[in-house]
Amino acid sequence: MFAIAWGGNEFTPLLVMYKSHGLSAAAVDFLLFAYVVGIVPALLVGGPLSDRYGRRALMLPAPFIAMLGSLILAFGASSFSLLFAGRVCSGIALGLTMAVGSSWVKELSDAPYDRVADGVGARRGAMSLTAGFSLGAALAGVLAQWAPWPTHLAYLVNVAITIPGAVLQFSAPETVTARAGGRLRDDLRIPAARHRRFLLVVLPVAPWVFGVAACAYAVLPTLIAPRLHGDPIAFSALACMVCLGCGLGAQSVARRLDKPGTIRAAVVALTLVAVGMALASVAAGSLTVPLVLLAALVLGAAYGTALIAGLQEIGRIAGPTDLAGLTAVFYGLTYIGFAVPVVLTLLNATMPALTFPVLLGIGAAAAVVCIGVVAFGARRTPLTGPPTAVEETTAAH
């Protein structure tokens, strides 16, 4: 999971490099979003299928797909089509890892495999992903700025570190008993996604997970790049590391904030989102290094807290046969956030009055609205657990 996440995010600090090589801002932002084209189908199909056929069958191919994606990116730097294809492969691998791998780690953290406290399995998966996201971005930026072969080396390093994990995962035990019979399309239905608590508490939080992260390490570094002299790629990597490193630390704290049946973690996450987006708005106006890094720090805390808040809720809402499926739906919603940079760029290009400080300020206001939605949802759904037949019928109508 760590190595695949590394490969999924190493492209991010290189956005500045690709723009300097002639790609337009919209094209580069689209490539950032492109791996969502791979992630979402892999999440939505891989998760439910692993509930049916087992975790191993869906997770074992993931690192090999990730290595293919990194190789395409390494040797396709001059082709938009190849960069797009490489990003899609990275997305497919990451989608399988987030849905299937996260569920597999959670189940391996439960008895009889491992006797740990409630919530540790979700934290292990989330922290593995966040550590990979952070270190992958940091090293990619350093290599692209100062090492030889700036468009190749970072991706080749990712291939090298993925090989051990690809081999070692074959020894991990299966945690799901494969079941036969039934229709495949029935497996793709996730009844727990209609649970009121999912709709009113988890859904308002999910898109902010990567929405705030994208603002921290894609939007702000791109805006400030013209004012930096000599090391814009390294600064982009630094912003990634600050955001995701803070997110990694926040995940440990967020688990302690969480309490079953409350919205404490979700409200803290959205409050951090609002503060972080407000700081990002100020930073986009002033374009000073300290303010950009401060905004990245707070947005990273928001990212980590929101991720854990959502995963903890998923673990309580999901039934015994749709944990991976509901995790997939949650992660699919989180990745909507990667559309933020391209949406902001297009809005600013078509309506110049909507400057980046204004757009980020609107984001802060939207986060405040989401706090109200979550508070309303908590009153409507005070209890956790899989949806009852009555709740499913009501939600369907």
Coordinates of C-alpha atoms in Angstrom, one line a residue, residues 25-373:
A25 CA -2.0 24.8 -16.9
A26 CA -5.3 23.2 -17.8
A27 CA -3.6 20.2 -19.4
V28 CA -1.4 19.6 -16.4
D29 CA -4.3 20.0 -14.0
F30 CA -6.2 17.5 -16.1
L31 CA -3.4 15.0 -15.9
L32 CA -3.5 15.4 -12.1
F33 CA -7.2 14.5 -12.2
A34 CA -6.7 11.8 -14.9
Y35 CA -5.8 9.1 -12.5
V36 CA -9.2 9.4 -11.0
V37 CA -10.4 7.9 -14.3
G38 CA -8.5 4.7 -13.1
I39 CA -9.2 5.1 -9.4
V40 CA -13.0 5.3 -9.4
P41 CA -13.8 2.3 -11.5
A42 CA -11.2 0.2 -9.7
L43 CA -12.6 1.3 -6.4
L44 CA -16.3 0.7 -7.3
V45 CA -15.7 -2.6 -9.0
G46 CA -12.7 -3.9 -7.0
G47 CA -14.1 -3.4 -3.6
P48 CA -17.4 -5.4 -4.1
L49 CA -15.6 -8.1 -6.1
S50 CA -13.1 -8.6 -3.3
D51 CA -16.1 -9.0 -0.9
R52 CA -17.2 -11.9 -3.2
Y53 CA -13.9 -13.5 -4.4
G54 CA -11.5 -12.5 -1.6
R55 CA -8.9 -9.8 -1.0
R56 CA -5.9 -11.7 -2.6
A57 CA -7.5 -12.1 -6.0
L58 CA -8.0 -8.3 -6.4
M59 CA -5.0 -7.0 -4.5
L60 CA -2.2 -9.2 -5.9
P61 CA -2.2 -7.5 -9.4
A62 CA -2.2 -4.0 -8.0
P63 CA 1.6 -3.5 -7.5
F64 CA 2.3 -4.8 -11.0
I65 CA -0.2 -2.4 -12.5
A66 CA 1.4 0.4 -10.5
M67 CA 4.9 -0.5 -11.8
L68 CA 3.5 -0.4 -15.4
G69 CA 2.1 3.0 -14.8
S70 CA 5.4 4.3 -13.5
L71 CA 7.3 2.9 -16.4
I72 CA 4.9 4.6 -18.9
L73 CA 5.3 7.9 -17.1
A74 CA 9.1 7.5 -17.1
F75 CA 9.3 7.1 -20.8
G76 CA 6.3 9.1 -21.9
A77 CA 7.3 12.6 -20.7
S78 CA 7.0 14.1 -24.1
S79 CA 3.6 12.7 -24.9
F80 CA 0.3 13.8 -23.3
S81 CA -1.3 10.6 -24.4
L82 CA 1.3 8.4 -22.7
L83 CA 1.3 10.6 -19.6
F84 CA -2.5 10.2 -19.5
A85 CA -2.2 6.4 -19.9
G86 CA 0.4 6.2 -17.1
R87 CA -1.7 8.2 -14.8
V88 CA -4.7 5.9 -15.5
C89 CA -2.6 2.8 -14.7
S90 CA -1.4 4.4 -11.5
G91 CA -5.1 5.2 -10.7
I92 CA -6.2 1.6 -11.2
A93 CA -3.5 0.3 -8.9
L94 CA -4.3 2.9 -6.3
G95 CA -8.0 2.3 -6.5
L96 CA -7.6 -1.4 -5.8
T97 CA -5.2 -0.6 -3.0
M98 CA -7.5 1.9 -1.3
A99 CA -10.6 -0.3 -1.4
V100 CA -9.2 -3.8 -1.2
G101 CA -5.9 -3.2 0.5
S102 CA -7.5 -1.0 3.2
S103 CA -10.1 -3.7 3.9
W104 CA -7.5 -6.4 3.9
V105 CA -5.4 -4.5 6.4
K106 CA -8.4 -3.8 8.7
E107 CA -9.3 -7.5 8.7
L108 CA -5.8 -8.6 9.4
S109 CA -5.8 -6.2 12.3
D110 CA -8.8 -8.0 13.9
A111 CA -8.8 -11.3 15.7
P112 CA -7.8 -14.0 15.1
Y113 CA -5.0 -12.4 13.1
D114 CA -4.1 -9.6 15.5
R115 CA -5.6 -8.5 18.7
V116 CA -5.6 -4.7 18.7
A117 CA -7.9 -1.9 19.8
D118 CA -10.9 -0.7 17.8
G119 CA -10.0 1.5 14.9
V120 CA -6.3 0.5 14.6
G121 CA -6.9 -1.4 11.3
A122 CA -8.4 1.6 9.6
R123 CA -5.5 3.8 11.0
R124 CA -2.8 1.3 9.7
G125 CA -4.3 1.4 6.2
A126 CA -4.7 5.2 6.1
M127 CA -1.3 5.9 7.5
S128 CA 0.4 3.5 5.0
L129 CA -1.3 5.4 2.2
T130 CA -0.5 8.8 3.6
A131 CA 3.2 8.0 4.3
G132 CA 3.5 6.8 0.7
F133 CA 1.7 9.9 -0.7
S134 CA 4.0 12.2 1.4
L135 CA 7.4 10.5 0.8
G136 CA 6.7 9.8 -2.8
A137 CA 6.0 13.4 -3.5
A138 CA 8.9 14.7 -1.5
L139 CA 11.5 12.4 -3.2
A140 CA 10.1 13.0 -6.7
G141 CA 10.4 16.7 -6.3
V142 CA 14.0 16.5 -5.0
L143 CA 15.1 14.1 -7.8
A144 CA 13.4 16.2 -10.5
Q145 CA 15.0 19.4 -9.2
W146 CA 18.6 18.3 -8.6
A147 CA 19.2 14.8 -9.9
P148 CA 19.9 13.7 -13.5
W149 CA 17.1 12.4 -15.7
P150 CA 14.4 14.6 -14.1
T151 CA 11.5 13.2 -16.0
H152 CA 12.6 9.5 -15.5
L153 CA 14.4 8.8 -12.3
A154 CA 11.6 9.4 -9.8
Y155 CA 9.4 6.9 -11.5
L156 CA 12.2 4.3 -11.8
V157 CA 12.8 4.6 -8.1
N158 CA 9.1 3.8 -7.5
V159 CA 9.4 0.7 -9.5
A160 CA 12.3 -0.5 -7.5
I161 CA 10.6 0.0 -4.1
T162 CA 7.4 -1.6 -5.3
I163 CA 9.0 -4.9 -6.1
P164 CA 9.6 -6.1 -2.5
G165 CA 5.9 -5.4 -1.5
A166 CA 4.7 -7.1 -4.7
V167 CA 6.5 -10.3 -3.6
L168 CA 5.8 -10.1 0.1
Q169 CA 2.0 -9.7 -0.2
F170 CA 1.8 -13.3 -1.6
S171 CA 2.4 -14.5 1.9
A172 CA -0.5 -12.5 3.5
P173 CA -3.4 -14.8 4.5
E174 CA -6.8 -14.5 2.9
T175 CA -9.4 -13.0 5.3
V176 CA -12.6 -13.5 3.2
T177 CA -14.2 -16.7 2.3
A178 CA -15.1 -16.7 -1.4
R179 CA -18.8 -17.2 -2.1
A180 CA -20.4 -18.7 -5.1
G181 CA -23.8 -18.0 -6.7
G182 CA -25.8 -14.9 -7.3
R183 CA -25.5 -12.2 -9.9
L184 CA -22.4 -10.1 -10.4
R185 CA -24.4 -6.9 -10.6
D186 CA -25.9 -7.7 -7.2
D187 CA -22.3 -7.6 -5.8
L188 CA -21.9 -4.1 -7.1
R189 CA -24.8 -2.8 -5.1
I190 CA -23.8 -1.4 -1.7
P191 CA -26.9 -1.2 0.5
A192 CA -24.9 0.5 3.3
A193 CA -24.3 3.5 0.9
R194 CA -28.0 4.4 1.5
H195 CA -27.6 4.5 5.2
R196 CA -28.7 7.9 6.5
R197 CA -25.5 8.4 8.5
F198 CA -23.4 7.8 5.4
L199 CA -25.4 10.3 3.4
L200 CA -25.6 13.0 6.1
V201 CA -22.3 12.6 8.0
V202 CA -19.8 10.8 5.7
L203 CA -20.8 12.3 2.4
P204 CA -20.3 16.0 3.4
V205 CA -16.8 15.2 4.6
A206 CA -15.5 12.9 1.8
P207 CA -14.8 15.3 -1.1
W208 CA -12.8 17.5 1.2
V209 CA -10.2 14.8 1.9
F210 CA -8.3 15.2 -1.3
G211 CA -9.9 18.6 -2.2
V212 CA -7.9 20.3 0.5
A213 CA -4.8 18.3 -0.2
A214 CA -5.0 19.3 -3.9
C215 CA -5.3 22.9 -2.9
A216 CA -2.2 22.6 -0.7
Y217 CA 0.1 20.8 -3.1
A218 CA -1.2 21.6 -6.6
V219 CA -3.0 25.0 -6.5
L220 CA -0.8 27.1 -4.1
P221 CA 2.6 25.9 -5.4
T222 CA 1.6 26.6 -9.0
L223 CA 0.4 30.1 -8.1
I224 CA 3.6 31.0 -6.2
A225 CA 6.0 29.3 -8.7
P226 CA 6.6 32.5 -10.8
R227 CA 7.9 34.2 -7.7
L228 CA 10.4 31.5 -6.8
H229 CA 13.8 31.7 -8.2
G230 CA 15.6 28.5 -9.1
D231 CA 13.8 25.8 -7.1
P232 CA 10.1 25.8 -7.9
I233 CA 9.9 22.0 -8.2
A234 CA 11.6 21.5 -4.9
F235 CA 9.2 23.9 -3.2
S236 CA 6.2 22.1 -4.7
A237 CA 7.6 18.9 -3.1
L238 CA 8.1 20.7 0.2
A239 CA 4.4 21.8 0.1
C240 CA 3.4 18.2 -0.5
M241 CA 5.6 16.9 2.3
V242 CA 4.3 19.6 4.7
C243 CA 0.6 18.9 3.8
L244 CA 0.8 15.1 3.9
G245 CA 3.3 14.9 6.7
C246 CA 0.9 16.9 8.9
G247 CA -1.9 14.7 7.6
L248 CA -0.1 11.6 8.7
G249 CA 0.4 13.1 12.2
A250 CA -3.2 14.2 12.4
Q251 CA -4.4 10.7 11.7
S252 CA -3.0 9.5 15.0
V253 CA -4.8 12.3 16.8
A254 CA -8.0 11.9 14.9
R255 CA -8.5 8.4 16.1
R256 CA -8.6 9.6 19.7
L257 CA -11.1 12.4 18.8
D258 CA -13.5 9.8 17.3
K259 CA -16.2 8.3 19.5
P260 CA -18.8 5.9 18.2
G261 CA -22.2 7.6 17.8
T262 CA -20.8 11.2 17.8
I263 CA -19.7 13.6 15.1
R264 CA -16.7 14.9 17.0
A265 CA -14.1 13.9 14.4
A266 CA -16.1 15.0 11.4
V267 CA -16.8 18.5 12.9
V268 CA -13.1 18.9 13.8
A269 CA -12.2 17.9 10.3
L270 CA -14.6 20.3 8.6
T271 CA -13.5 23.1 11.0
L272 CA -9.9 22.5 9.9
V273 CA -11.1 22.6 6.3
A274 CA -12.7 25.9 6.8
V275 CA -9.7 27.5 8.5
G276 CA -7.3 25.9 6.0
M277 CA -9.3 27.2 3.0
A278 CA -9.4 30.7 4.5
L279 CA -5.7 30.6 5.0
A280 CA -5.2 29.4 1.4
S281 CA -7.3 32.3 0.2
V282 CA -5.0 34.7 2.1
A283 CA -1.9 32.9 0.8
A284 CA -3.2 33.0 -2.8
G285 CA -3.5 36.8 -2.5
S286 CA -0.2 37.5 -0.8
L287 CA 1.9 34.7 -2.4
T288 CA 4.5 34.5 0.3
V289 CA 6.3 31.3 1.2
P290 CA 5.5 31.4 4.9
L291 CA 1.7 31.8 4.3
V292 CA 1.7 29.1 1.6
L293 CA 3.4 26.6 3.9
L294 CA 1.1 27.6 6.9
A295 CA -1.9 27.0 4.7
A296 CA -0.5 23.6 3.6
L297 CA 0.1 22.7 7.2
V298 CA -3.5 23.3 8.2
L299 CA -4.9 21.8 5.1
G300 CA -2.8 18.7 5.8
A301 CA -4.3 18.4 9.3
A302 CA -7.8 18.7 7.7
Y303 CA -7.0 16.0 5.2
G304 CA -5.7 13.5 7.8
T305 CA -8.6 14.2 10.2
A306 CA -11.2 13.9 7.5
L307 CA -9.8 10.7 6.2
I308 CA -9.8 9.0 9.5
A309 CA -13.2 10.4 10.5
G310 CA -14.7 8.9 7.3
L311 CA -13.0 5.5 7.6
Q312 CA -14.0 5.1 11.2
E313 CA -17.6 5.8 10.3
I314 CA -17.4 3.3 7.4
G315 CA -16.2 0.6 9.7
R316 CA -19.3 1.0 11.8
I317 CA -21.8 1.5 9.1
A318 CA -20.7 -1.4 6.8
G319 CA -22.2 -4.8 7.1
P320 CA -20.1 -8.0 7.2
T321 CA -20.3 -8.5 3.4
D322 CA -19.8 -4.9 2.1
L323 CA -16.9 -3.4 4.0
A324 CA -14.7 -3.2 0.9
G325 CA -17.6 -2.0 -1.2
L326 CA -18.5 0.9 1.1
T327 CA -14.8 1.7 1.6
A328 CA -14.7 1.9 -2.2
V329 CA -17.6 4.3 -2.4
F330 CA -16.1 6.5 0.3
Y331 CA -12.7 6.7 -1.5
G332 CA -14.4 7.3 -4.8
L333 CA -16.1 10.3 -3.2
T334 CA -12.9 11.6 -1.7
Y335 CA -11.2 11.6 -5.1
I336 CA -13.8 14.0 -6.5
G337 CA -11.6 16.5 -4.6
F338 CA -8.8 16.1 -7.2
A339 CA -11.0 17.9 -9.7
V340 CA -10.6 21.1 -7.6
P341 CA -7.5 22.4 -9.4
V342 CA -8.8 22.0 -12.9
V343 CA -12.2 23.5 -11.8
L344 CA -10.6 26.5 -10.2
T345 CA -8.4 27.0 -13.2
L346 CA -11.3 26.9 -15.7
L347 CA -13.5 29.1 -13.5
N348 CA -10.7 31.7 -13.2
A349 CA -10.1 31.5 -17.0
T350 CA -13.8 32.0 -18.0
M351 CA -14.7 34.5 -15.2
P352 CA -11.6 36.6 -14.3
A353 CA -13.5 38.3 -11.5
L354 CA -13.4 34.9 -9.7
T355 CA -9.7 35.1 -8.7
F356 CA -8.1 32.3 -6.8
P357 CA -8.4 34.1 -3.4
V358 CA -12.1 34.5 -4.0
L359 CA -12.6 30.9 -5.1
L360 CA -10.7 29.5 -2.1
G361 CA -12.7 31.8 0.2
I362 CA -15.9 30.4 -1.3
G363 CA -14.5 27.0 -0.4
A364 CA -14.1 28.0 3.2
A365 CA -17.7 29.1 3.3
A366 CA -18.8 25.8 1.8
A367 CA -17.0 23.9 4.5
V368 CA -19.0 25.9 7.2
V369 CA -22.2 24.9 5.4
C370 CA -21.0 21.2 5.5
I371 CA -20.6 21.5 9.3
G372 CA -24.3 22.4 9.5
V373 CA -25.2 19.4 7.3

